[in-house]
Amino acid sequence: MQTGELLYKGKAKSIYRTDKDDELLAVFRDDITAFNGEKKDEFAGKGEYNFAASAFFFDFLEKNGVKTHYLRAVDERSMIVSKLNMIPLEVIARNRAAGSVVKMFPFEEGQILDPPVVVTDYKDDERGDPSINDDLIVALGLLTPEELADVREKTLTINRLLSDFFEGLGLILVDFKIEFGRKDGMILLGDEISMDSMRLWDMSTMESFDKDVYRFDKGDLMSAYARVVEKINQWKDSHME
Ligand code: 5GP
């Protein structure tokens, strides 16, 4: 589609200006990176799979009372979103121990975390997205104590909704990363919710259906992403109003 000025090029999405001041166009690209940009590739179709998952999850969350930046789909890899003033935090919810938390702490891989654990990284590539705590977030003026509580509550609500959803598809939502932004004094869910930003394991085989397939060369990434989107589409077909 015809796009306006490129405002921001992230590792997997590009954000363009539109003819409306309060709306942006988010285009999901085929690029993929891991380990803070050390590993880089392109997979034909990845943008479309992540777009499909993100559009579905934003819509699903909105229907369940969670406010997001998602407005509408434009084509198979682009969406119009509300312009947010993004908060430079990566909020991570974990239902099982995996990834960095297993490297840093004495957890067993796959250990159930009940209640779920919410951790936050400061989004800054040059500093390697360091882990940050609540006092530092307030001291840096990123969130007020009230907003911190709001972000935590929203994250746990999103975790519950997504975990239950994936359980119905035979998948375990191990963990995921989300980002928030401000609009008109409210905090809304922004960025994306896709297989690039979550860990999903098959409930019976514990096989990965997410970016770990790429990070750790576990198999065919596009088959894994296609499988998740296929399951989402099957769910949509069986829940047609
Ligand atoms: P970990 O801290 O174990 O590396 O990541 C926890 C979860 O958050 C994983 O699902 C991972 O994919 C996601 N995550 C953490 N940092 C990033 C990031 O910078 N970009 C994306 N897309 N996902 C991330």
Tab-separated table of C-alpha atoms and ligand atoms in Angstrom:
chain	number	residue	atom	x	y	z
A	1	MET	CA	0.000	0.000	0.000
A	2	GLN	CA	0.967	3.675	-0.332
A	3	THR	CA	2.858	4.632	2.820
A	4	GLY	CA	3.834	7.907	4.458
A	5	GLU	CA	7.234	8.833	5.888
A	6	LEU	CA	9.150	6.079	7.690
A	7	LEU	CA	9.254	7.156	11.334
A	8	TYR	CA	10.961	4.176	12.921
A	9	LYS	CA	12.569	0.963	11.709
A	10	GLY	CA	12.713	-1.670	14.426
A	11	LYS	CA	14.273	-5.134	14.111
A	12	ALA	CA	11.098	-6.704	12.691
A	13	LYS	CA	8.604	-3.874	12.121
A	14	SER	CA	8.593	-0.522	10.352
A	15	ILE	CA	6.379	2.331	11.524
A	16	TYR	CA	5.097	4.929	9.042
A	17	ARG	CA	3.249	8.198	9.362
A	18	THR	CA	-0.321	8.244	7.982
A	19	ASP	CA	-2.525	11.153	6.940
A	20	LYS	CA	-3.943	11.223	10.488
A	21	ASP	CA	-1.855	12.695	13.321
A	22	ASP	CA	-3.004	10.125	15.880
A	23	GLU	CA	-2.656	7.007	13.698
A	24	LEU	CA	0.414	5.114	12.483
A	25	LEU	CA	0.963	2.264	10.056
A	26	ALA	CA	2.869	-0.746	11.433
A	27	VAL	CA	4.345	-3.081	8.795
A	28	PHE	CA	5.566	-6.519	9.903
A	29	ARG	CA	8.742	-7.396	7.999
A	30	ASP	CA	10.386	-10.771	7.264
A	31	ASP	CA	13.600	-9.861	9.138
A	32	ILE	CA	14.511	-11.707	12.293
A	33	THR	CA	17.290	-11.054	14.773
A	34	ALA	CA	18.412	-12.747	17.970
A	35	PHE	CA	20.989	-12.257	20.709
A	36	ASN	CA	20.808	-8.466	20.491
A	37	GLY	CA	21.319	-8.410	16.736
A	38	GLU	CA	24.253	-10.874	16.635
A	39	LYS	CA	22.197	-13.340	14.590
A	40	LYS	CA	20.240	-11.911	11.641
A	41	ASP	CA	18.168	-13.462	8.854
A	42	GLU	CA	15.101	-13.079	6.690
A	43	PHE	CA	12.319	-15.636	6.307
A	44	ALA	CA	9.759	-15.166	3.536
A	45	GLY	CA	6.308	-15.118	5.112
A	46	LYS	CA	7.395	-14.372	8.674
A	47	GLY	CA	5.922	-10.856	8.586
A	48	GLU	CA	2.545	-12.236	7.543
A	49	TYR	CA	2.476	-14.905	10.249
A	50	ASN	CA	3.416	-12.432	12.983
A	51	PHE	CA	0.950	-9.886	11.647
A	52	ALA	CA	-1.831	-12.515	11.666
A	53	ALA	CA	-1.067	-13.530	15.257
A	54	SER	CA	-0.741	-9.924	16.467
A	55	ALA	CA	-3.947	-8.722	14.787
A	56	PHE	CA	-5.815	-11.701	16.230
A	57	PHE	CA	-4.453	-11.241	19.763
A	58	PHE	CA	-5.056	-7.473	19.864
A	59	ASP	CA	-8.640	-8.068	18.751
A	60	PHE	CA	-9.052	-10.967	21.211
A	61	LEU	CA	-7.702	-8.872	24.098
A	62	GLU	CA	-9.895	-5.871	23.186
A	63	LYS	CA	-12.937	-8.173	23.236
A	64	ASN	CA	-11.837	-9.226	26.719
A	65	GLY	CA	-11.539	-5.678	28.050
A	66	VAL	CA	-7.827	-4.939	27.463
A	67	LYS	CA	-7.152	-1.634	25.681
A	68	THR	CA	-4.582	-1.876	22.887
A	69	HIS	CA	-3.238	0.355	20.120
A	70	TYR	CA	-4.736	-1.867	17.390
A	71	LEU	CA	-7.290	-0.169	15.140
A	72	ARG	CA	-7.597	-2.181	11.920
A	73	ALA	CA	-5.816	-4.391	9.409
A	74	VAL	CA	-4.768	-2.828	6.112
A	75	ASP	CA	-3.330	-5.811	4.250
A	76	GLU	CA	-1.780	-9.155	5.157
A	77	ARG	CA	1.236	-7.596	6.926
A	78	SER	CA	0.181	-4.037	7.864
A	79	MET	CA	-2.076	-2.567	10.519
A	80	ILE	CA	-3.227	0.891	11.549
A	81	VAL	CA	-2.513	1.552	15.221
A	82	SER	CA	-3.124	4.476	17.569
A	83	LYS	CA	-0.052	6.631	18.046
A	84	LEU	CA	1.247	5.983	21.565
A	85	ASN	CA	3.941	7.651	23.564
A	86	MET	CA	5.904	4.433	24.108
A	87	ILE	CA	7.347	3.588	27.521
A	88	PRO	CA	10.867	2.107	27.025
A	89	LEU	CA	10.207	-1.038	29.036
A	90	GLU	CA	9.894	-4.686	28.003
A	91	VAL	CA	7.466	-6.294	30.408
A	92	ILE	CA	7.899	-10.058	30.543
A	93	ALA	CA	5.457	-12.508	32.102
A	94	ARG	CA	6.702	-16.015	32.831
A	95	ASN	CA	4.633	-19.116	33.568
A	96	ARG	CA	7.577	-21.498	33.297
A	97	ALA	CA	11.284	-20.956	33.697
A	98	ALA	CA	13.101	-20.700	30.350
A	99	GLY	CA	15.641	-18.498	28.590
A	100	SER	CA	17.428	-15.789	30.536
A	101	VAL	CA	15.826	-16.655	33.866
A	102	VAL	CA	17.336	-20.161	33.755
A	103	LYS	CA	20.748	-18.715	32.881
A	104	MET	CA	20.624	-16.206	35.738
A	105	PHE	CA	18.930	-18.144	38.544
A	106	PRO	CA	18.847	-21.739	39.805
A	107	PHE	CA	15.590	-22.721	38.069
A	108	GLU	CA	15.101	-25.969	36.178
A	109	GLU	CA	14.214	-25.442	32.484
A	110	GLY	CA	10.417	-25.742	32.254
A	111	GLN	CA	9.839	-25.381	36.014
A	112	ILE	CA	6.297	-24.121	36.641
A	113	LEU	CA	6.179	-20.611	38.121
A	114	ASP	CA	2.975	-20.294	40.111
A	115	PRO	CA	2.074	-17.508	40.662
A	116	PRO	CA	3.450	-16.233	37.350
A	117	VAL	CA	6.538	-14.029	37.504
A	118	VAL	CA	6.588	-10.543	35.963
A	119	VAL	CA	9.990	-8.992	35.241
A	120	THR	CA	10.966	-5.879	33.340
A	121	ASP	CA	13.868	-4.958	31.075
A	122	TYR	CA	14.875	-1.412	30.187
A	123	LYS	CA	14.548	-1.164	26.391
A	124	ASP	CA	17.911	0.111	25.243
A	125	ASP	CA	19.892	-1.878	22.659
A	126	GLU	CA	23.172	-0.102	23.423
A	127	ARG	CA	22.902	-1.127	27.068
A	128	GLY	CA	21.763	-4.655	26.112
A	129	ASP	CA	18.199	-4.242	27.507
A	130	PRO	CA	19.264	-4.537	31.173
A	131	SER	CA	16.902	-5.892	33.759
A	132	ILE	CA	15.338	-3.073	35.820
A	133	ASN	CA	13.374	-2.983	39.076
A	134	ASP	CA	10.375	-0.955	40.262
A	135	ASP	CA	12.397	1.636	42.212
A	136	LEU	CA	14.645	2.292	39.203
A	137	ILE	CA	11.588	2.630	36.921
A	138	VAL	CA	10.122	5.286	39.233
A	139	ALA	CA	13.505	6.994	39.780
A	140	LEU	CA	13.968	7.273	36.005
A	141	GLY	CA	10.494	8.814	35.745
A	142	LEU	CA	9.300	6.064	33.377
A	143	LEU	CA	6.184	5.195	35.421
A	144	THR	CA	4.567	6.491	38.610
A	145	PRO	CA	3.988	3.946	41.413
A	146	GLU	CA	0.281	3.911	40.441
A	147	GLU	CA	1.134	3.276	36.787
A	148	LEU	CA	3.513	0.489	37.829
A	149	ALA	CA	0.658	-1.256	39.613
A	150	ASP	CA	-1.572	-0.723	36.564
A	151	VAL	CA	1.038	-2.179	34.184
A	152	ARG	CA	1.524	-5.201	36.435
A	153	GLU	CA	-2.217	-5.821	36.679
A	154	LYS	CA	-2.680	-5.438	32.910
A	155	THR	CA	0.225	-7.817	32.275
A	156	LEU	CA	-1.226	-10.474	34.577
A	157	THR	CA	-4.663	-10.100	32.955
A	158	ILE	CA	-3.131	-10.486	29.475
A	159	ASN	CA	-1.164	-13.497	30.724
A	160	ARG	CA	-4.288	-15.183	32.065
A	161	LEU	CA	-6.259	-14.555	28.865
A	162	LEU	CA	-3.467	-15.714	26.543
A	163	SER	CA	-2.478	-18.715	28.693
A	164	ASP	CA	-6.065	-19.976	28.747
A	165	PHE	CA	-6.375	-19.388	25.013
A	166	PHE	CA	-3.216	-21.347	24.185
A	167	GLU	CA	-4.126	-24.126	26.590
A	168	GLY	CA	-7.234	-24.643	24.460
A	169	LEU	CA	-4.947	-25.086	21.441
A	170	GLY	CA	-2.760	-27.643	23.213
A	171	LEU	CA	0.087	-25.152	23.705
A	172	ILE	CA	1.808	-23.862	26.844
A	173	LEU	CA	2.478	-20.130	26.983
A	174	VAL	CA	5.879	-20.322	28.692
A	175	ASP	CA	6.583	-16.576	28.635
A	176	PHE	CA	6.070	-13.442	26.543
A	177	LYS	CA	7.237	-9.853	26.236
A	178	ILE	CA	4.919	-6.892	25.820
A	179	GLU	CA	5.324	-3.126	25.627
A	180	PHE	CA	3.010	-0.334	26.696
A	181	GLY	CA	2.503	3.296	25.746
A	182	ARG	CA	0.486	6.314	26.824
A	183	LYS	CA	-2.446	7.923	25.054
A	184	ASP	CA	-4.785	10.528	26.560
A	185	GLY	CA	-3.584	9.753	30.103
A	186	MET	CA	-4.192	6.018	29.720
A	187	ILE	CA	-1.737	3.163	29.381
A	188	LEU	CA	-2.436	0.953	26.356
A	189	LEU	CA	-0.831	-2.238	25.098
A	190	GLY	CA	1.362	-1.447	22.069
A	191	ASP	CA	4.021	-3.108	19.901
A	192	GLU	CA	3.099	-6.689	18.941
A	193	ILE	CA	2.090	-10.050	20.314
A	194	SER	CA	3.640	-12.641	18.066
A	195	MET	CA	5.716	-15.801	17.944
A	196	ASP	CA	8.820	-13.547	17.903
A	197	SER	CA	8.020	-12.286	21.395
A	198	MET	CA	6.764	-15.378	23.230
A	199	ARG	CA	7.724	-18.945	24.041
A	200	LEU	CA	5.135	-21.562	23.130
A	201	TRP	CA	5.621	-25.258	23.821
A	202	ASP	CA	3.525	-28.159	22.651
A	203	MET	CA	1.749	-29.515	25.721
A	204	SER	CA	2.621	-33.138	25.050
A	205	THR	CA	5.995	-33.026	23.281
A	206	MET	CA	7.350	-29.739	24.762
A	207	GLU	CA	8.456	-28.852	21.207
A	208	SER	CA	8.975	-25.089	20.587
A	209	PHE	CA	6.686	-23.114	18.253
A	210	ASP	CA	8.380	-19.740	18.610
A	211	LYS	CA	11.566	-17.770	17.961
A	212	ASP	CA	13.626	-20.308	19.965
A	213	VAL	CA	13.394	-22.509	16.828
A	214	TYR	CA	15.537	-19.810	15.159
A	215	ARG	CA	17.674	-18.878	18.170
A	216	PHE	CA	18.773	-22.459	18.794
A	217	ASP	CA	18.413	-23.984	15.295
A	218	LYS	CA	15.665	-26.337	16.442
A	219	GLY	CA	14.071	-26.887	13.014
A	220	ASP	CA	12.028	-25.094	10.389
A	221	LEU	CA	10.947	-21.711	11.748
A	222	MET	CA	8.277	-21.002	9.142
A	223	SER	CA	6.604	-24.409	9.685
A	224	ALA	CA	6.454	-23.658	13.411
A	225	TYR	CA	4.930	-20.174	12.894
A	226	ALA	CA	2.540	-21.532	10.244
A	227	ARG	CA	1.331	-24.181	12.711
A	228	VAL	CA	0.477	-21.546	15.341
A	229	VAL	CA	-1.416	-19.401	12.819
A	230	GLU	CA	-3.216	-22.514	11.541
A	231	LYS	CA	-4.339	-23.330	15.100
A	232	ILE	CA	-5.494	-19.716	15.607
A	233	ASN	CA	-7.467	-19.892	12.344
A	234	GLN	CA	-9.075	-23.184	13.378
A	235	TRP	CA	-10.098	-21.552	16.675
A	236	LYS	CA	-11.535	-18.575	14.741
A	237	ASP	CA	-13.510	-20.910	12.445
A	238	SER	CA	-15.022	-22.728	15.417
A	239	HIS	CA	-15.895	-19.444	17.193
A	240	MET	CA	-17.597	-17.642	14.298
A	241	GLU	CA	-20.422	-15.470	15.606
B	1	5GP	P1	14.253	-13.991	27.921
B	1	5GP	O1	14.365	-12.969	29.015
B	1	5GP	O2	14.141	-15.379	28.444
B	1	5GP	O3	15.314	-13.820	26.862
B	1	5GP	O4	12.869	-13.672	27.160
B	1	5GP	C1	11.622	-13.854	27.783
B	1	5GP	C2	10.524	-13.749	26.734
B	1	5GP	O5	10.451	-12.405	26.245
B	1	5GP	C3	10.737	-14.622	25.503
B	1	5GP	O6	9.481	-15.078	25.046
B	1	5GP	C4	11.377	-13.682	24.489
B	1	5GP	O7	11.070	-14.073	23.165
B	1	5GP	C5	10.725	-12.365	24.860
B	1	5GP	N1	11.669	-11.240	24.654
B	1	5GP	C6	12.591	-10.763	25.521
B	1	5GP	N2	13.284	-9.737	24.989
B	1	5GP	C7	12.777	-9.556	23.749
B	1	5GP	C8	13.077	-8.627	22.686
B	1	5GP	O8	13.943	-7.745	22.777
B	1	5GP	N3	12.324	-8.765	21.548
B	1	5GP	C9	11.360	-9.729	21.409
B	1	5GP	N4	10.675	-9.796	20.252
B	1	5GP	N5	11.046	-10.579	22.396
B	1	5GP	C10	11.750	-10.522	23.543
